[in-house]
Amino acid sequence: MIYKLMELPYHYKSLDLDMLTLFEKVGSEKLGLKIFQQSDTNLSLVEDWVPFDCSLFEMPEAEALQKPDIFLWLDIYLVLNKKAYDTLAPSLNNFGEFLPLTVNGEPHHLFNCLIFGQENEAKTTYKYDAGIPTGLTHLEFVEEDKILFKSQISFCGSLFCNDNFKMLCEESFIKGLRFEENLLTAF
């Protein structure tokens, strides 16, 4: 089975990092623009990467949020603490790159996925406006052996995984993600 990776904002803290702050922290307009455009370009960031420190944000209306082991940033990057990195890095190494950063003074890694899944074009359907495709009404993948990937058809705006990635997280008690069966859900 394929899942869309989603956040759990009412259970776990999230990264308090917007694009303007990112540009200031990395000190490089080139790197900032590459990160901002990554969902369109799918370029490697490792050559220009500058490690920086950031913090976790708490939703004001949620009480006692936990620190996640793994979570999403900008929907296409995974942020992994040491436990998640030590567990998942051997399985993810061939699917992207790990970029070091510090979150609340603790070492973390940002994972930049550089792999695309193979959409089942016969079963993927589009919605149209005036004859122009404006989105998807159904997304399905060919059974994937890739444990983590993006979708070109869905404009590289989300991360997807297979059962193996989900099992690795669950068996290692790595918390922070929701594994959504509805691949097109926004929430």
PDB file of N, CA, C and O in Angstrom, residues 13 76 103 155:
ATOM      1  N   LYS A  13       4.956  19.029  17.911  1.00  0.00           N
ATOM      2  CA  LYS A  13       5.472  20.342  17.538  1.00  0.00           C
ATOM      3  C   LYS A  13       5.956  20.292  16.087  1.00  0.00           C
ATOM      4  O   LYS A  13       6.258  19.229  15.562  1.00  0.00           O
ATOM      5  N   ILE A  76       7.535  18.589   1.713  1.00  0.00           N
ATOM      6  CA  ILE A  76       8.387  17.747   0.868  1.00  0.00           C
ATOM      7  C   ILE A  76       9.717  17.371   1.508  1.00  0.00           C
ATOM      8  O   ILE A  76      10.489  16.615   0.929  1.00  0.00           O
ATOM      9  N   VAL A 103      17.991  21.682  15.704  1.00  0.00           N
ATOM     10  CA  VAL A 103      16.647  22.101  16.098  1.00  0.00           C
ATOM     11  C   VAL A 103      16.627  22.176  17.622  1.00  0.00           C
ATOM     12  O   VAL A 103      16.859  21.171  18.294  1.00  0.00           O
ATOM     13  N   PHE A 155       2.761  17.424  -8.857  1.00  0.00           N
ATOM     14  CA  PHE A 155       3.602  18.622  -8.811  1.00  0.00           C
ATOM     15  C   PHE A 155       4.645  18.583  -7.693  1.00  0.00           C
ATOM     16  O   PHE A 155       5.043  19.610  -7.173  1.00  0.00           O
TER      17      PHE A 155
END
